[in-house]
Coordinates of C-alpha atoms in Angstrom, one line a residue:
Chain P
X82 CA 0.0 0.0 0.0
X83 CA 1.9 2.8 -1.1
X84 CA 1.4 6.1 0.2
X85 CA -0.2 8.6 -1.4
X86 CA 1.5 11.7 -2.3
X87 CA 0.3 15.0 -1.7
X88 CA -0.3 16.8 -5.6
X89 CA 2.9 18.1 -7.6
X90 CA 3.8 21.5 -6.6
X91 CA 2.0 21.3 -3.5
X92 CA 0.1 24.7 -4.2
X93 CA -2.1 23.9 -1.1
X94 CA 0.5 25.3 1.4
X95 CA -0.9 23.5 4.3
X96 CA -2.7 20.1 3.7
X97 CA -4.7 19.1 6.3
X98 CA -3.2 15.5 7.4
X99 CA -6.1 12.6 7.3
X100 CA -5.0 9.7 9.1
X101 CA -5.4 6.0 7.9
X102 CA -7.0 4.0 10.6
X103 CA -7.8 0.3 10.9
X104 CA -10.3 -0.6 13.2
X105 CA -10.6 -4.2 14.4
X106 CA -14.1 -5.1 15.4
X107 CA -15.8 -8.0 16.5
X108 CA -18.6 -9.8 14.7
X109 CA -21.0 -9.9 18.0
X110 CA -21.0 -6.3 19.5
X111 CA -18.6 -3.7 17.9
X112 CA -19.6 -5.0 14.6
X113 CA -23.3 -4.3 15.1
X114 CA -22.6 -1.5 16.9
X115 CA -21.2 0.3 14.3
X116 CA -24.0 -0.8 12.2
X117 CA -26.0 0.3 14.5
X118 CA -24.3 3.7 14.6
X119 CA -25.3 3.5 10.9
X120 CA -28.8 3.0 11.4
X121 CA -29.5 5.9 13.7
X122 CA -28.0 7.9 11.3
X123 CA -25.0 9.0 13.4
X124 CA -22.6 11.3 12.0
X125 CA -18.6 11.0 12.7
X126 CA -15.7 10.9 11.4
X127 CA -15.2 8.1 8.0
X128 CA -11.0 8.4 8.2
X129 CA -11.1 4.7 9.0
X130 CA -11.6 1.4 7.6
X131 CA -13.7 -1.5 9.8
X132 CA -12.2 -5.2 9.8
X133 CA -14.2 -7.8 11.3
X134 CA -13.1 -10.7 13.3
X135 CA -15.4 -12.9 14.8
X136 CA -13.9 -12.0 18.4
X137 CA -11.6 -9.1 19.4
X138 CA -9.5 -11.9 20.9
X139 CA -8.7 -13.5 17.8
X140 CA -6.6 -9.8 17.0
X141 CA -3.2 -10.8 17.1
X142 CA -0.3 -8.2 17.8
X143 CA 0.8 -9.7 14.5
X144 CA -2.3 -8.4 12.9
X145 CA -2.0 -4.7 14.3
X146 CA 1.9 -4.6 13.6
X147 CA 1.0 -5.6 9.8
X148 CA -1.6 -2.4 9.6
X149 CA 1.2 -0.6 10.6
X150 CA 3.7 -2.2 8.7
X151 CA 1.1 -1.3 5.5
X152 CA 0.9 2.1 6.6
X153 CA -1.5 2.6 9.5
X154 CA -1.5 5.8 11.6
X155 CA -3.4 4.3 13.9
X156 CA -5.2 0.9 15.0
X157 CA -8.0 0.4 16.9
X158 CA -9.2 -3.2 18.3
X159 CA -13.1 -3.0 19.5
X160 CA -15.0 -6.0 21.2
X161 CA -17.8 -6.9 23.7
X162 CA -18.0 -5.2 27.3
X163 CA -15.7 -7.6 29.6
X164 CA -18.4 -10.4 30.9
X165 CA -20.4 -10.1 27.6
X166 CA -18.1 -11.7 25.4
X167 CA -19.5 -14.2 22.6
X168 CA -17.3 -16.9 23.5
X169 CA -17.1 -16.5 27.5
X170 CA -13.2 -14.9 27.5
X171 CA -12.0 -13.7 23.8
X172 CA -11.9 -10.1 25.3
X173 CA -9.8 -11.3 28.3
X174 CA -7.3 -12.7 25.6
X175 CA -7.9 -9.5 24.2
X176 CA -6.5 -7.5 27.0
X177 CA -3.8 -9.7 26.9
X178 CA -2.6 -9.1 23.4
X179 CA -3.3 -5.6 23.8
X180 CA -0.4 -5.5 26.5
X181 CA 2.2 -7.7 24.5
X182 CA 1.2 -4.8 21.3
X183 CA 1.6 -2.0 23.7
X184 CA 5.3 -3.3 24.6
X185 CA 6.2 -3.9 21.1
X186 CA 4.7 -0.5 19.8
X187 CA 6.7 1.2 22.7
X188 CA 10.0 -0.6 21.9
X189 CA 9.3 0.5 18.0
X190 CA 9.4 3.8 18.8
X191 CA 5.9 4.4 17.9
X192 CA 3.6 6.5 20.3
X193 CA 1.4 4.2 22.3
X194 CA -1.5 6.4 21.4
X195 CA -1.3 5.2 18.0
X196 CA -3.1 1.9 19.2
X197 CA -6.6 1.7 21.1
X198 CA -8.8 -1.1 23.0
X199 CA -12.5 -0.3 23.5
X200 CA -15.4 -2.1 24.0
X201 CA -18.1 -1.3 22.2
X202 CA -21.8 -3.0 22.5
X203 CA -24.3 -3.7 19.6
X204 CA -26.4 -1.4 21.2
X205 CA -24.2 1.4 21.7
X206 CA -24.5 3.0 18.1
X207 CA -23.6 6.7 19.2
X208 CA -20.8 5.3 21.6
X209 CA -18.8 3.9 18.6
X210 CA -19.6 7.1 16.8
X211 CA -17.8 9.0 19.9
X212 CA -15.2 6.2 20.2
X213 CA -14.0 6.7 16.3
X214 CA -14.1 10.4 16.9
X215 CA -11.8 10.5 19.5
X216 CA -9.4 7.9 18.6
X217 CA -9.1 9.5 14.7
X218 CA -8.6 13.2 16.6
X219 CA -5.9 11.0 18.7
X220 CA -4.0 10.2 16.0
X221 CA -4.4 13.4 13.7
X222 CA -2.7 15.0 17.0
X223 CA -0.1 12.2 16.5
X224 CA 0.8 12.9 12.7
X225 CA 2.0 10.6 9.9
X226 CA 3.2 7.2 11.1
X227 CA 7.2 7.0 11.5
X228 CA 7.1 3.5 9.6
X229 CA 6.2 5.1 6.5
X230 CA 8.3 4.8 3.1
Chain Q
X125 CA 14.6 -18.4 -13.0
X126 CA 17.7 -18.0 -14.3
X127 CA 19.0 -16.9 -10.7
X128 CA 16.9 -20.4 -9.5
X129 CA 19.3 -22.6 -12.4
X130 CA 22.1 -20.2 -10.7
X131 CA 21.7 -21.8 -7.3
X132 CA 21.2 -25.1 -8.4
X133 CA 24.5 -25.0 -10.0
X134 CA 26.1 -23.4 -7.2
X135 CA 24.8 -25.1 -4.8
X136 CA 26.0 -28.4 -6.2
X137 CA 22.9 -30.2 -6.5
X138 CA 24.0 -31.8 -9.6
X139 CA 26.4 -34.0 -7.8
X140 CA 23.9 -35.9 -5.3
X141 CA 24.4 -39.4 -5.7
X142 CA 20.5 -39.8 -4.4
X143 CA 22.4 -41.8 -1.4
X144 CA 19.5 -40.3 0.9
X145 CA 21.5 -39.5 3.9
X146 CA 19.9 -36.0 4.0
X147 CA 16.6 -37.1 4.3
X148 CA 17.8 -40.0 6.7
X149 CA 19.9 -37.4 8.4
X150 CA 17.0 -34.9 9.0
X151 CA 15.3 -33.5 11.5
X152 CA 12.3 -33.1 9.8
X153 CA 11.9 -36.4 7.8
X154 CA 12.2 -38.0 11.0
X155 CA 8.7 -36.4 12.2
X156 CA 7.2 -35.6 9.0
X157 CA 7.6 -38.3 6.2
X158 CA 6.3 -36.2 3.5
X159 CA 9.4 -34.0 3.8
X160 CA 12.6 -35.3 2.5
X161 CA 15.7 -33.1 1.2
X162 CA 16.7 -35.9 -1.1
X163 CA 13.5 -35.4 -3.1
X164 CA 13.5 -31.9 -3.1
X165 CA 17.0 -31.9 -4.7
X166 CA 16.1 -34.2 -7.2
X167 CA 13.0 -32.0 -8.2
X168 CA 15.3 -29.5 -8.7
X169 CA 17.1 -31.3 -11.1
X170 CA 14.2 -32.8 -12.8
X171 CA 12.4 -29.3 -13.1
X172 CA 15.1 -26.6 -13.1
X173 CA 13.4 -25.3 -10.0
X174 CA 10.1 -25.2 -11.8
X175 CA 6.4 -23.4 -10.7
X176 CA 5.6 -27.2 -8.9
X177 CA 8.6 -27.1 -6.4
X178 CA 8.4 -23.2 -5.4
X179 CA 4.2 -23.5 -5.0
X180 CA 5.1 -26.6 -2.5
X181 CA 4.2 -25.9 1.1
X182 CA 6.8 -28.5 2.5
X183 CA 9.2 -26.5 1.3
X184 CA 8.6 -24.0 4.0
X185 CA 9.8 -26.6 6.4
X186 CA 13.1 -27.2 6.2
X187 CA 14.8 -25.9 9.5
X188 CA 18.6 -25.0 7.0
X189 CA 19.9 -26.8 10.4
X190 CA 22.4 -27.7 8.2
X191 CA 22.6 -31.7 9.3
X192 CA 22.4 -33.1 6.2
X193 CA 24.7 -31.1 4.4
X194 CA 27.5 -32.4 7.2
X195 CA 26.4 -35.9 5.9
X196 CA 26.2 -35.5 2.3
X197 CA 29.0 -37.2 1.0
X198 CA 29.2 -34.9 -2.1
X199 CA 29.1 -31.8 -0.5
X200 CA 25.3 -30.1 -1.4
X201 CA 24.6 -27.1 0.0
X202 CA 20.9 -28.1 0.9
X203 CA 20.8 -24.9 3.0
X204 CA 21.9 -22.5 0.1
X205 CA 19.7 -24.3 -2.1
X206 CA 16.8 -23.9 -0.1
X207 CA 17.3 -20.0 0.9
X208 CA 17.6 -19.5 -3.1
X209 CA 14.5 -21.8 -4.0
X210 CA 12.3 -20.0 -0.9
X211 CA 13.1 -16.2 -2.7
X212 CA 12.0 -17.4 -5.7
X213 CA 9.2 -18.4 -4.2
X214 CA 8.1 -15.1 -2.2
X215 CA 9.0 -13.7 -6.0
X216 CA 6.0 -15.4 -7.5
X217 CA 3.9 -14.7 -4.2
X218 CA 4.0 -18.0 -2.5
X219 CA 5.0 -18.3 1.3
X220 CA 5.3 -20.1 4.6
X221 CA 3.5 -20.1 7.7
X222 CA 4.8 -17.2 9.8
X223 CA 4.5 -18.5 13.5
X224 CA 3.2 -15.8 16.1
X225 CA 0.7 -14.3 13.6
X226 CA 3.9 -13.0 11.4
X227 CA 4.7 -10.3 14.4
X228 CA 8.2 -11.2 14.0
X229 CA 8.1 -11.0 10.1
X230 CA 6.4 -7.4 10.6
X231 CA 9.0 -6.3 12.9
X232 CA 11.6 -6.6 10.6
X233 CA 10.2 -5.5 8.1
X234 CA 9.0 -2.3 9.7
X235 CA 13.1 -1.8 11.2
X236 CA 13.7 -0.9 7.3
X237 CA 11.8 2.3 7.9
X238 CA 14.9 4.8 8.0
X239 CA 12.9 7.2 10.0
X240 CA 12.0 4.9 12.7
X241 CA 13.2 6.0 16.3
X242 CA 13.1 2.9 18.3
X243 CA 13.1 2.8 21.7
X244 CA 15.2 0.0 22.6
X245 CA 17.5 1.0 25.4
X246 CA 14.8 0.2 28.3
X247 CA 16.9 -2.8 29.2
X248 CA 20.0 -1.0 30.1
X249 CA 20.0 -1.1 33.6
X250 CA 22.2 1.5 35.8
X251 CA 24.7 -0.7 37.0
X252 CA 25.7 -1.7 33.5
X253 CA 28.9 0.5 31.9
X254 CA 27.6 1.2 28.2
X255 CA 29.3 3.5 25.5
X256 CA 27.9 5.5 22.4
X257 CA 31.3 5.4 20.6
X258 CA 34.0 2.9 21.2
X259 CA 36.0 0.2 19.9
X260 CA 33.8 -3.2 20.9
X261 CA 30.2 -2.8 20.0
X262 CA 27.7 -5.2 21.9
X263 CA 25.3 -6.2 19.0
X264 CA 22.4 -6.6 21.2
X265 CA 19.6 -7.8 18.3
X266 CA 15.8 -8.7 18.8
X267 CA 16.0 -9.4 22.5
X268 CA 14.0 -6.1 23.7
X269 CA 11.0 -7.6 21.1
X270 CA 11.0 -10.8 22.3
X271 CA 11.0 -9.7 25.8
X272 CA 7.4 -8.1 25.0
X273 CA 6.4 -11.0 22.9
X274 CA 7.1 -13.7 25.4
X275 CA 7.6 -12.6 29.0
X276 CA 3.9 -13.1 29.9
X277 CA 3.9 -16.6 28.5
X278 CA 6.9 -18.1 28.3
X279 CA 7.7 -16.4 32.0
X280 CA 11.2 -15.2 30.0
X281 CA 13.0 -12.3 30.4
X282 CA 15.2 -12.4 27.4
X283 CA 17.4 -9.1 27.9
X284 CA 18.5 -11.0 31.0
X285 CA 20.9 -11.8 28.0
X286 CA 21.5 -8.5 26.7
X287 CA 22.0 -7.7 30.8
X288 CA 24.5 -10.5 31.2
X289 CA 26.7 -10.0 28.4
X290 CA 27.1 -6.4 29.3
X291 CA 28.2 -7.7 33.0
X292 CA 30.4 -10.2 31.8
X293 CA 32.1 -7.4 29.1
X294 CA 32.4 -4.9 32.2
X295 CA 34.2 -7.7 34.1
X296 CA 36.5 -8.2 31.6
X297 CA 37.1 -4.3 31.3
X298 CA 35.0 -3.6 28.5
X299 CA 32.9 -1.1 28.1
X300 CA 30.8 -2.0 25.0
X301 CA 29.4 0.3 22.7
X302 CA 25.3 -0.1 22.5
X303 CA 23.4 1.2 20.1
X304 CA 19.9 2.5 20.0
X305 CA 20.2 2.7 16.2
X306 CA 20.6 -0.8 15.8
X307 CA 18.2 -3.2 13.6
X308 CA 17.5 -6.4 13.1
X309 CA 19.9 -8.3 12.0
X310 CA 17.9 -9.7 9.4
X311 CA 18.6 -13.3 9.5
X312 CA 14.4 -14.6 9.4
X313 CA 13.8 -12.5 6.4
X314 CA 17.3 -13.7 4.4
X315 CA 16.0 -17.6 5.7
X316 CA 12.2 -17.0 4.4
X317 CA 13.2 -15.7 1.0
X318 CA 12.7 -11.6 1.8
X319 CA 16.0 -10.8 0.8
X320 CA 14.9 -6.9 -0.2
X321 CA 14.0 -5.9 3.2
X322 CA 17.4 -8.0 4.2
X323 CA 19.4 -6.2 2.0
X324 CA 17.9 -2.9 3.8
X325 CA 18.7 -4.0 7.2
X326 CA 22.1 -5.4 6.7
X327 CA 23.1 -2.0 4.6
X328 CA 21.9 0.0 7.7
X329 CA 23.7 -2.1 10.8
X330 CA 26.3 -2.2 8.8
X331 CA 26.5 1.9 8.6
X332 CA 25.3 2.6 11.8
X333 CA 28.1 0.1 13.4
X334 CA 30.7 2.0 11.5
X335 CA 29.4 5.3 12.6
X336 CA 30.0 4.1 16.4
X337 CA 33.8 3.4 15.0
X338 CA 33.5 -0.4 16.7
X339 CA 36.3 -2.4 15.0
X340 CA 34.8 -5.9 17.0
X341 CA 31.4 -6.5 16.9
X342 CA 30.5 -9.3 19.7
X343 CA 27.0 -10.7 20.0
X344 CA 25.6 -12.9 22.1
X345 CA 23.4 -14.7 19.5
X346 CA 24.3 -17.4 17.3
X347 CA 22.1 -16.1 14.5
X348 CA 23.4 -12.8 14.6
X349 CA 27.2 -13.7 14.8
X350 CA 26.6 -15.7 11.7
X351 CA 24.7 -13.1 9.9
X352 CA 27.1 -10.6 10.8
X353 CA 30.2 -12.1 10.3
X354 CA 29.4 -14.7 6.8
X355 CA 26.6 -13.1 5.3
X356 CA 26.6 -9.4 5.5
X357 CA 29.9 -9.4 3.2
X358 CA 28.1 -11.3 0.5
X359 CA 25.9 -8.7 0.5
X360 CA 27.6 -5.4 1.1
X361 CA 30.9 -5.6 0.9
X362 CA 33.9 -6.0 3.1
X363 CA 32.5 -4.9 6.3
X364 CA 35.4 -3.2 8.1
X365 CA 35.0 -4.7 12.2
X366 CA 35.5 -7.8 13.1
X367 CA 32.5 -9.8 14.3
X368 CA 32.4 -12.8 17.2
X369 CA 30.0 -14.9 19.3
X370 CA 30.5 -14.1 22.9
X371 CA 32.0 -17.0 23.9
X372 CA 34.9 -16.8 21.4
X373 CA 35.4 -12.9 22.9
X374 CA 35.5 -14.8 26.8
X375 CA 37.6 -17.2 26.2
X376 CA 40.2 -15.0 24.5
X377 CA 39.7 -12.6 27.8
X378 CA 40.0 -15.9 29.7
X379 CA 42.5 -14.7 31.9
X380 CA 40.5 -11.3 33.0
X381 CA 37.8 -13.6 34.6
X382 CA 37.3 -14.7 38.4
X383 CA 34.0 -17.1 38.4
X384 CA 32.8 -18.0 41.7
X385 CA 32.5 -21.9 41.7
X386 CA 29.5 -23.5 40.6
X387 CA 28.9 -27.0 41.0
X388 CA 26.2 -27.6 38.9
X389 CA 25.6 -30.5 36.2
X390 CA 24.7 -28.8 33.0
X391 CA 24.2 -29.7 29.2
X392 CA 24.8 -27.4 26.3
X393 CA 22.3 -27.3 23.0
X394 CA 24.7 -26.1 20.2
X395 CA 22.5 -24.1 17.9
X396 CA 22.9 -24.8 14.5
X397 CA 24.2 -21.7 13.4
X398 CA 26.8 -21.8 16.0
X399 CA 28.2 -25.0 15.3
X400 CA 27.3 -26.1 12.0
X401 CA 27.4 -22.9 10.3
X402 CA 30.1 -21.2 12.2
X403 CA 32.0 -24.2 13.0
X404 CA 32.5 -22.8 16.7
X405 CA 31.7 -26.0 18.7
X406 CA 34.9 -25.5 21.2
X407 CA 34.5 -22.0 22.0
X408 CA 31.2 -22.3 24.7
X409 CA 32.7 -25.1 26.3
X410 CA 35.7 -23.5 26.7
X411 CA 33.9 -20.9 28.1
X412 CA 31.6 -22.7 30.8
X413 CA 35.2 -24.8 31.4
X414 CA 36.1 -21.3 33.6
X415 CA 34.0 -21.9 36.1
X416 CA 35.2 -23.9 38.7
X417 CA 33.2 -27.3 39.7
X418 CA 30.7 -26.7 36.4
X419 CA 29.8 -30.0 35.3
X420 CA 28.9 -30.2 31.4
X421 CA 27.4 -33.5 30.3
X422 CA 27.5 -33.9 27.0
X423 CA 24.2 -35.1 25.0
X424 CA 24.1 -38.0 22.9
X425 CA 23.9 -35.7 19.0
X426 CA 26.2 -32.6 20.8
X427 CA 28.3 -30.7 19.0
X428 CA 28.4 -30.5 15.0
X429 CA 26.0 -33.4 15.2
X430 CA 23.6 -31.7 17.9
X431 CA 20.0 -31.7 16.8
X432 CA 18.1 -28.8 16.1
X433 CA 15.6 -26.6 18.2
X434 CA 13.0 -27.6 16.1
X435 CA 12.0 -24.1 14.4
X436 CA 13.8 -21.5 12.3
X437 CA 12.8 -18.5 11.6
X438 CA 9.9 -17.7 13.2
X439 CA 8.2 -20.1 10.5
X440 CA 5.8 -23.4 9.9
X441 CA 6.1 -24.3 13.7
X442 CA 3.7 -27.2 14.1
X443 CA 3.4 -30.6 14.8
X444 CA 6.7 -31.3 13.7
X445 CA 8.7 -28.7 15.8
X446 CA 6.8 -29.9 18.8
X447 CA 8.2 -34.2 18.3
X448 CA 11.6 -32.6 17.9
X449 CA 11.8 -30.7 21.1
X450 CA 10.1 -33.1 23.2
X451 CA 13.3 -35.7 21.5
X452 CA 15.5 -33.1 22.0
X453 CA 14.4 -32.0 26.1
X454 CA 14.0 -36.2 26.5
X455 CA 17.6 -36.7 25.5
X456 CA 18.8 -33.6 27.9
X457 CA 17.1 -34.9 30.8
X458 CA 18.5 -38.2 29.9
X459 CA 22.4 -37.0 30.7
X460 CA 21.2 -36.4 34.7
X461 CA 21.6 -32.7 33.9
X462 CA 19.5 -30.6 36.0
X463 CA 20.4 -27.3 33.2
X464 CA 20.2 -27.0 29.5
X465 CA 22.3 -24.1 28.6
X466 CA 22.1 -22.8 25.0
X467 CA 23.4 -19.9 23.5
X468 CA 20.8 -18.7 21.0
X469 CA 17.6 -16.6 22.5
X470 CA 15.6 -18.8 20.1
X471 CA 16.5 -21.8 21.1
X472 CA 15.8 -20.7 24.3
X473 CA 12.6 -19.8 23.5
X474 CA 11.3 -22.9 21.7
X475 CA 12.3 -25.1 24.3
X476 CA 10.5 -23.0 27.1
X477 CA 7.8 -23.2 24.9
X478 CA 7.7 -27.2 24.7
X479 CA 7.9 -27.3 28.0
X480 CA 5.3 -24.7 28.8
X481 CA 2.6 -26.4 26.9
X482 CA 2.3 -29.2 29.2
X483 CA 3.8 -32.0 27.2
X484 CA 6.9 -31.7 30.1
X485 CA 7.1 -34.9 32.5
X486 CA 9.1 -35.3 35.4
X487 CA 11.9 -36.3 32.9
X488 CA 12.6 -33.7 30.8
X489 CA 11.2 -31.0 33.0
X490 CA 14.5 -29.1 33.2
X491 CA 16.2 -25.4 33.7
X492 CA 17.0 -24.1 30.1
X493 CA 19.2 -21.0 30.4
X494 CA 21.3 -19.1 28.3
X495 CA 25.0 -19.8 28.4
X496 CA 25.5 -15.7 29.3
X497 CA 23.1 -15.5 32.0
X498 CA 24.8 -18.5 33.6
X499 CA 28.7 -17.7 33.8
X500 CA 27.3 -14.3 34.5
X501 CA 25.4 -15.6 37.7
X502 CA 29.1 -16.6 38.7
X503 CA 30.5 -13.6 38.3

């Protein structure tokens, strides 16, 4: 995913920076939650693009590493409130790899702010509008990832 | 394909006698009896390296131990073979399984970045005596990443490594350069066929080291030393320092050490790139021979002939992997030994892993620590 360049001669003095953003969700809450943010018509920010695993557990640190690798700004994982997980414990595993990722980011060199854990229930359609807000402000703070080519 | 034909040529395939000691000889045969070097060579042959063998998965699981190419009677650089074969393959889009979800794989490849600012330093504790310029430079590698990767399951602190070299340089009178600037060495991308991003990190270790004006470069892991010291200079030139596994630096500052006695019965796992690859077998014996009333029992495959940790670079671990380190920790616990020391973080690291997954019995449930760590604990 190659980056894209801002247009020849950069006439626009100042270019407003638009962060790429994955966002991990999970198929049983965040998932339909930001559906459900769709449905009651919800307005926030689109700078990001929604992946859906069936639990947030299953999100690797490898998986979050590779966004960045391909030229994320920022990552996001979103699951089910801890105790309302699909499968009994895939946010607690969840938690888990979000620690390990945390390290790793840190020893990268990458701001931790750069990666995000939030639960997010199906019903919670303007909380996931408020969530992506924030965390897509976070990063546009943060400014172009350092990994870039 | 041309550079495929290239490798076969060079690697000498075309004089296997089809004898089959490699595949008797390997590792991975022995577990998996739809893998077998032998065939792979002669498929080579047959097809000039053709779509059929690159697209094949097995070909991802050759460990490049280097055991059967000790065996070979006409001298076949399996390995070499294999390392060519597997860029070829990434070339046309085919892979292996990366283990750990490809974090590793990611890491490296994200080191290339020129821009990144890592902040590796964390481990550096204040009774350690560091430099930023000097003339021996304490190549430190992945050790901070797998620290965050593995600490909370494998209960392994590996910069207790990067912690004990730097006391056992300090004893010695050394204050070694370390530097925050450092990569990855690159040795998992070279062995899984990414040899662009290689090429990236081994051009910038091998600038940044020379910026610090390090004439010896010491490491304390076996991949590193052999990356460093045989394979950068294929790939970038003459290189300028000199580089060394830490037990070949100790044993030429034999006389600056004073180790408290230890009576302990240990066993030492040569990694393959240490003493297959690097032909240093004597060196970390030597080493743990300086501490007074250390007992090393030697394993029944030690040495050149030791067997292998069971996975290499960071890919296909499975099945396989697991027979071979359960073998391997069986034939440790046989020799009465009550510590396996090692002196590669990855062996390390696989064999905590075997025995973390609950597979360990009474028998093989042993102490694995890295040679460093342990003459350090008798400073």
């Amino acid at each position: 995913m190659a980056r894209k360049k801002s247009p020849a001669g950069g006439k626009k003095k100042k270019e407003e920076f638009v962060p790429r953003i994955v966002v991990f969700a999970c198929n049983w809450c965040s998932y339909a939650g930001a559906d459900s943010a769709g449905v009651n018509r919800i307005q926030y920010s689109p700078h990001f693009r929604v992946i859906r695993t069936m639990c947030s557990g299953r999100v690797h640190p490898g998986f979050v590493l590779r966004a960045f690798e391909m030229g994320a700004d920022g990552v996001l994982v979103s699951g089910c409130h801890i105790g309302d997980c699909h499968y009994i414990f895939g946010n607690e595993r969840a938690v888990e790899n979000y620690e390990k990722m945390k390290a790793l980011v840190r020893t990268l060199g990458l701001e931790e702010g750069r990666i995000g854990l939030e639960w997010v229930s199906a019903a919670e359609g303007p909380r996931w509008g408020q969530v992506i807000d924030e965390f897509v402000e976070r990063v546009r703070r943060l400014g172009p990832s350092p990994v870039g080519r | 394909m041309e550079s495929v034909i290239q490798s076969i040529r060079s690697s000498r395939a075309y004089s296997c006698l089809e004898c089959g000691k490699c595949t008797a000889s390997c590792p991975i045969a022995r577990f998996n009896g739809a893998f077998s070097p032998r065939r792979v060579v002669a498929e080579a042959i047959e097809r000039g390296g053709g779509e059929h063998l690159l697209a094949d998965e097995l070909l991802w699981e050759c460990l490049t131990c280097g055991i059967c190419e000790l065996r070979c009677p006409t001298d076949v650089h399996f390995g070499a073979l294999v390392r060519s074969l597997r860029a070829a393959a990434v070339e046309r889009g085919f892979a292996g399984h990366p283990s750990h979800g490809g974090v590793l794989q990611s890491l490296m490849r994200m080191m290339t970045s020129p821009t990144l600012k890592q902040d590796r330093m964390w481990w550096v504790t204040e009774d350690l005596e560091v430099e930023s310029r000097g003339e021996i430079l304490y190549f430190v590698g992945c050790l901070p990443y797998f620290d965050d990767l593995f600490a909370p399951d494998l209960n392994l602190r590996s910069t207790d490594i990067a912690r004990s070299t730097v006391q056992l340089l300090n004893a010695a009178g050394i204050k070694p350069v370390v530097d925050s600037n450092e990569r990855c060495c690159g040795h998992d991308l070279l062995w899984t066929g990414d040899v662009e991003n290689f090429r990236r990190l081994a051009e910038h270790n091998v600038a940044a080291i020379r910026e610090t004006g390090a004439t010896v470069v010491v490491t304390a892991c076996a991949e590193c030393a052999k990356t460093l010291r045989d394979v950068y200079p294929e790939w970038v030139g003459p290189l300028g320092f000199e580089v060394k596994h830490l037990s070949s630096l100790i044993v030429e500052h034999a006389s600056s050490f004073r180790f408290k006695e230890n009576t302990g019965k240990v066993t030492f796992q040569d990694p393959c790139r240490l003493s297959r690859h690097m032909g240093e077998v004597a060196a970390p014996r030597q080493a743990m021979g300086l501490v007074p009333g250390l007992e090393l029992v030697e394993m029944l495959h030690s040495g050149v002939n030791a067997v292998c940790c069971g996975t290499s670079a960071w890919t296909n671990c499975g099945q396989t992997s697991r027979s071979i380190q359960a073998e391997r920790l069986q034939e440790a616990g046989s020799t009465g030994a009550a510590t396996l020391v090692t002196a590669c973080p990855k062996c390390q690291i696989h064999f905590r892993c075997a025995l973390s997954d609950g597979r360990a019995d009474a028998e093989n449930n042993m102490n694995i620590q890295d040679l460093s760590v342990l003459l350090a604990s008798c400073l």
